[in-house]
Coordinates of C-alpha atoms in Angstrom, one line a residue:
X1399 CA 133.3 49.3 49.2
X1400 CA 135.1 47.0 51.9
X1401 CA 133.4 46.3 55.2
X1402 CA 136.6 48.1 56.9
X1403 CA 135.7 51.4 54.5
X1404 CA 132.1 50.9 55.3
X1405 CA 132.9 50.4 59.3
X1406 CA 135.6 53.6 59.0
X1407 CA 132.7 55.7 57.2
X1408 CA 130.2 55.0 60.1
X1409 CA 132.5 55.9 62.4
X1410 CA 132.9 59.3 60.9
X1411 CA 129.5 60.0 61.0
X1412 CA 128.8 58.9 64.5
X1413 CA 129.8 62.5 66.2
X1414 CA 128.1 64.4 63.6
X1415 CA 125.0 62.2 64.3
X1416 CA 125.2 62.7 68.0
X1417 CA 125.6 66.3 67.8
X1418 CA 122.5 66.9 65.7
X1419 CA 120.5 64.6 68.4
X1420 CA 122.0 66.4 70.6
X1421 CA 121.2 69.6 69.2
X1422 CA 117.7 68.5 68.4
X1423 CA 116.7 67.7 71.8
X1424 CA 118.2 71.1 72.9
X1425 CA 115.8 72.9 70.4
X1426 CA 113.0 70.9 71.7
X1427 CA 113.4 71.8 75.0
X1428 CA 113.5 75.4 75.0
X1429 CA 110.1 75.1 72.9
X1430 CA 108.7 73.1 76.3
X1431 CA 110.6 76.1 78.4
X1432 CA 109.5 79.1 76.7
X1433 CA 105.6 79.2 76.9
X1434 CA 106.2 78.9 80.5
X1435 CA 109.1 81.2 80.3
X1436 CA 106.5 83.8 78.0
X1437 CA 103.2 83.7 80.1
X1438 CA 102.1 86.5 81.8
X1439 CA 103.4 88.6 84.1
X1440 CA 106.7 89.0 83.1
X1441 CA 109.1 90.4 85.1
X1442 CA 112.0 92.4 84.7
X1443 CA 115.6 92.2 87.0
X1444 CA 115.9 95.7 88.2
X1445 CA 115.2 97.3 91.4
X1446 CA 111.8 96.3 93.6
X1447 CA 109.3 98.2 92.4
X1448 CA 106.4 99.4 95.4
X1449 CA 102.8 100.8 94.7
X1450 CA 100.5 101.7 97.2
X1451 CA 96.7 101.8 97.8
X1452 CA 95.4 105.5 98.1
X1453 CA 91.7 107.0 98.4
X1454 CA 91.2 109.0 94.6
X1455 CA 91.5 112.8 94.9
X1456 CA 87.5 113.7 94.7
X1457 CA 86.9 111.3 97.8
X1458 CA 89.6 112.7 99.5
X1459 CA 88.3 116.4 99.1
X1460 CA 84.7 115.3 101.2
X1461 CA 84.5 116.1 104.8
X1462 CA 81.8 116.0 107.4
X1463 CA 81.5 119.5 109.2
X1464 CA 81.6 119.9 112.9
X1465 CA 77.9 120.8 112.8
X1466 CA 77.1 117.9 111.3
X1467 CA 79.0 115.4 112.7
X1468 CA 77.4 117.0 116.1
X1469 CA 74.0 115.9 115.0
X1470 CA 75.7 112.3 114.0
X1471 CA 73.3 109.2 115.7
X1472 CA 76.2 107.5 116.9
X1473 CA 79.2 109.0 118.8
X1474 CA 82.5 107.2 117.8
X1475 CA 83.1 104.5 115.4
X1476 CA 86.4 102.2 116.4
X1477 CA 87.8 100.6 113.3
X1478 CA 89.8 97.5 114.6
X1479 CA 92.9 96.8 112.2
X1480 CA 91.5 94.7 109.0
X1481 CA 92.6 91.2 109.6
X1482 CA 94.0 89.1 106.2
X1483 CA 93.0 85.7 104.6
X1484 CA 96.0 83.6 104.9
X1485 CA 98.3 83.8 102.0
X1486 CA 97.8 87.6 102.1
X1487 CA 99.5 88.7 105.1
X1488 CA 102.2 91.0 103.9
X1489 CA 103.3 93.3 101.3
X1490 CA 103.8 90.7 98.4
X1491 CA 102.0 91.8 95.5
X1492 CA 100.3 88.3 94.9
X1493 CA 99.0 86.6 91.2
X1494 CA 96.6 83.8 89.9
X1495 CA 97.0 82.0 86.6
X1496 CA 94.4 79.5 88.0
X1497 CA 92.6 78.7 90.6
X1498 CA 93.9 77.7 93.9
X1499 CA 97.0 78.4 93.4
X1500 CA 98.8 81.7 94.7
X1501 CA 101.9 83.0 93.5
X1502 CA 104.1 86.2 94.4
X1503 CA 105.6 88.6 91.8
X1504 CA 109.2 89.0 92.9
X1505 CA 110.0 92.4 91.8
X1506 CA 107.0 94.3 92.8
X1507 CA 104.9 94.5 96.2
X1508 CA 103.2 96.9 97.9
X1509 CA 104.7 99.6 99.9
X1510 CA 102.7 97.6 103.4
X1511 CA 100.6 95.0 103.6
X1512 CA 97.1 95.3 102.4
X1513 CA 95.6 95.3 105.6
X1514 CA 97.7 98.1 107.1
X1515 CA 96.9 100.0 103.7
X1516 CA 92.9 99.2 104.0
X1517 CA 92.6 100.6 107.7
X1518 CA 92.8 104.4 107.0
X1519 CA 90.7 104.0 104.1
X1520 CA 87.9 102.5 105.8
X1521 CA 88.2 105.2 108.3
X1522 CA 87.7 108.0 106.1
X1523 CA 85.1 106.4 103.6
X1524 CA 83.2 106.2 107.4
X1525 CA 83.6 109.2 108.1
X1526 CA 82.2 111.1 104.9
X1527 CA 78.9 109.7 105.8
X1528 CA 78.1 111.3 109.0
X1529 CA 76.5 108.7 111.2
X1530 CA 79.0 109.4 114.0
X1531 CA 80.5 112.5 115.4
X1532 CA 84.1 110.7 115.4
X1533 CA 85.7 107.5 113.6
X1534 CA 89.1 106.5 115.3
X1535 CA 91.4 103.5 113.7
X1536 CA 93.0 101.3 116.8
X1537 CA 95.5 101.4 118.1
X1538 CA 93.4 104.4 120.0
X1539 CA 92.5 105.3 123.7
X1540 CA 88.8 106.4 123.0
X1541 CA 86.1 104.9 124.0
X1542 CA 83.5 103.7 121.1
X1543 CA 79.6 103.0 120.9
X1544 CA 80.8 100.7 117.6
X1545 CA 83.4 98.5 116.2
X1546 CA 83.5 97.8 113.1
X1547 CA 85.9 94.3 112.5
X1548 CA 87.0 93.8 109.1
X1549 CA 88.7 90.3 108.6
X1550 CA 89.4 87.6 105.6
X1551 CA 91.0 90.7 103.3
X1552 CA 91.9 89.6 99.7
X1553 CA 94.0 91.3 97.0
X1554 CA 95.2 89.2 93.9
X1555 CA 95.7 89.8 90.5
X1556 CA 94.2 87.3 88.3
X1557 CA 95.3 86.6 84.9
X1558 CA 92.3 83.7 84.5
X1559 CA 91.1 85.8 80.7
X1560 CA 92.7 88.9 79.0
X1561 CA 92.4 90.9 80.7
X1562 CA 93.5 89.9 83.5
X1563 CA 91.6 91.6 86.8
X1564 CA 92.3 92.6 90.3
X1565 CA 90.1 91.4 92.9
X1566 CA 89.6 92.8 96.8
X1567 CA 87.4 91.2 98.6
X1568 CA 86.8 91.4 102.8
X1569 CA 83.9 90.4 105.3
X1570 CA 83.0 93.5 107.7
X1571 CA 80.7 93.1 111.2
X1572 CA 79.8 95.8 112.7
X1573 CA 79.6 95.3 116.9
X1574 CA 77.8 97.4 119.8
X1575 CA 80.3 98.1 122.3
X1576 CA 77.9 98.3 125.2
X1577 CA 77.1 94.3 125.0
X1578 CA 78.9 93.0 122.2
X1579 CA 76.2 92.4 120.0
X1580 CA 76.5 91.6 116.4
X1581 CA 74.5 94.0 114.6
X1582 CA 75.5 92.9 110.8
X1583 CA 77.6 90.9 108.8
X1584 CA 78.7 91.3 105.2
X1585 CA 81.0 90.4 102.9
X1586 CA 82.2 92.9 100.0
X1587 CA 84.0 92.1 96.7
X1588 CA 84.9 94.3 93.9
X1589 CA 86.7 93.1 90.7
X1590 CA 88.5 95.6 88.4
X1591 CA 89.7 95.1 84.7
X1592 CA 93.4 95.6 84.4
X1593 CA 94.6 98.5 81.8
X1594 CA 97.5 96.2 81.6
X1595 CA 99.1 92.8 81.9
X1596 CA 101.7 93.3 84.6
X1597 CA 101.7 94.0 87.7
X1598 CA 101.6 97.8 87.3
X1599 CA 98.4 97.6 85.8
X1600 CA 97.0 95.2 88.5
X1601 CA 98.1 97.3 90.9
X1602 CA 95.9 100.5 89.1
X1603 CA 92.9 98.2 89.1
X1604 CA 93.2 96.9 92.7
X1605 CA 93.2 101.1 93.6
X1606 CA 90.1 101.0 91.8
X1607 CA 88.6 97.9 93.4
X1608 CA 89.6 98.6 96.6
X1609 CA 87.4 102.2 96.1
X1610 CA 84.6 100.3 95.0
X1611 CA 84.7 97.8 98.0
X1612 CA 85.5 100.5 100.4
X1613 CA 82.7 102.5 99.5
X1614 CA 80.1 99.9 99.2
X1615 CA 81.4 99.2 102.8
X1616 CA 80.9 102.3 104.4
X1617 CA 77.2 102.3 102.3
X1618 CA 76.3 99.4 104.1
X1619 CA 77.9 101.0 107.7
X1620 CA 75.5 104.1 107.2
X1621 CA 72.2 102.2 106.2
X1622 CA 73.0 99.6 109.6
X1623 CA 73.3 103.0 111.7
X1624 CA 70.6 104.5 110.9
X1625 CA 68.2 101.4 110.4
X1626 CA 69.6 98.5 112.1
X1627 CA 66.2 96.2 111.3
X1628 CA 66.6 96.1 108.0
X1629 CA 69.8 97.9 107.2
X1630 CA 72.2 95.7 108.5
X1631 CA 71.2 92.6 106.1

C-alpha cells in the first residue's frame, strides 16, 4: 500500500474514531450522573404534595373535666409560639444525606411551618395533664401564672442509614409570670424510623416523633408543676 492509500485510509477512520470517543465519554458521564441522579429521595414532577403534623386519634379523645381542672395547682398555662432553629423556618419539608448539610425536597412541604404546626399540640398535650385549670396558645388576652417558651425547633428527615429517620427535636423553659423566674430548662428529641424512603414516609415518622417529643414535653411540664425542686431538672 502507497503512503497516499495509507494517508486516505486514516483519514476515513478519523470520524469514526472521534465518534466512538465521543460516545465513550458520553457513556462515562452519565455513570458519574446517575448515582447522584438515583440516591434517595427521589422526586417526582407533579403537583406539590403537603402533609401535616396532627395529634393521633387516642390522644385526641383525652380531656381534663371541669372538676378537675378546678382542683388544677396552677391557673393558666400561656404557650408562647415555638420559635425555629435557623434553616427550619417555614413549611419546606427539609432532608440530610449527611451531616451539616440541609437540603429541601422541592415537591413536598408541609401544609405550615413546623412551628405554627407544634403550638396547638403542645397546648393540648398540657392540657390532658391537669396541672392547670386553663392552657391558652398566644396570641391571647389572658393573663397566665406560667409561660412555657419553646424555641430551637427541628424537623429533618435523615437518610444517614436505611432506613432513613425523622428527627424533632426543641428546647422548652418553663417561666413564672409573677417575676420572671426560670423554673426549668430542657431539651427534647425523638427520632422515628421511616416506613419508607421518601418523603411521605418521613413525613409519617416525624407524626410519630413529634408525639413522642410532645408528650415527653408535657411529662416534664407536669412533674415541674407539681415538684419544682426536683421536677424541673
Amino acid at each position: 500500500m502507497t503512503k497516499v492509500a495509507m494517508r486516505k485510509e486514516r483519514a476515513g477512520r478519523n470520524p469514526r474514531t472521534l465518534e466512538s470517543r465521543v460516545t465513550w465519554l458520553l457513556v462515562a458521564s452519565l455513570w458519574m450522573v446517575l448515582p447522584g441522579c438515583l440516591s434517595l429521595p427521589r422526586e417526582g414532577t407533579g403537583p406539590v404534595r403537603t402533609f401535616l403534623w396532627s395529634a393521633p386519634q387516642d390522644r385526641q379523645t383525652q380531656s381534663v373535666s371541669a372538676s378537675d381542672a378546678a382542683k388544677a395547682p396552677i391557673g393558666v398555662i400561656i404557650v408562647a409560639q415555638p420559635q425555629a432553629q435557623p434553616g427550619f423556618d417555614s413549611p419546606r419539608m427539609t432532608y440530610m444525606k449527611r451531616p451539616y448539610e440541609l437540603q429541601y425536597f422541592s415537591s413536598n412541604e408541609w401544609v405550615d411551618q413546623p412551628t405554627r404546626m407544634l403550638a396547638p399540640l403542645l397546648v393540648r398535650a398540657i392540657e390532658q395533664q391537669g396541672v392547670a385549670r386553663a392552657v391558652v396558645g398566644l396570641p391571647s388576652s389572658a393573663r397566665g401564672d406560667l409561660r412555657l417558651d419553646v424555641d430551637g425547633v427541628e424537623a429533618v428527615q435523615e437518610f444517614f442509614d436505611v432506613p432513613s429517620h425523622a428527627r424533632i427535636a426543641f428546647r422548652a423553659r418553663l417561666v413564672r409570670l409573677s417575676d420572671h423566674a426560670v423554673l426549668g430548662s430542657h431539651a427534647f428529641e425523638a427520632i422515628e424510623p421511616a416506613p419508607t424512603e421518601d418523603a411521605y414516609g418521613g413525613a409519617m415518622a416525624a407524626n410519630r416523633a413529634v408525639a413522642k417529643a410532645v408528650d415527653e414535653m408535657a411529662d416534664w411540664v407536669a412533674r415541674c408543676i407539681r415538684n419544682p425542686a426536683s421536677g424541673c431538672k
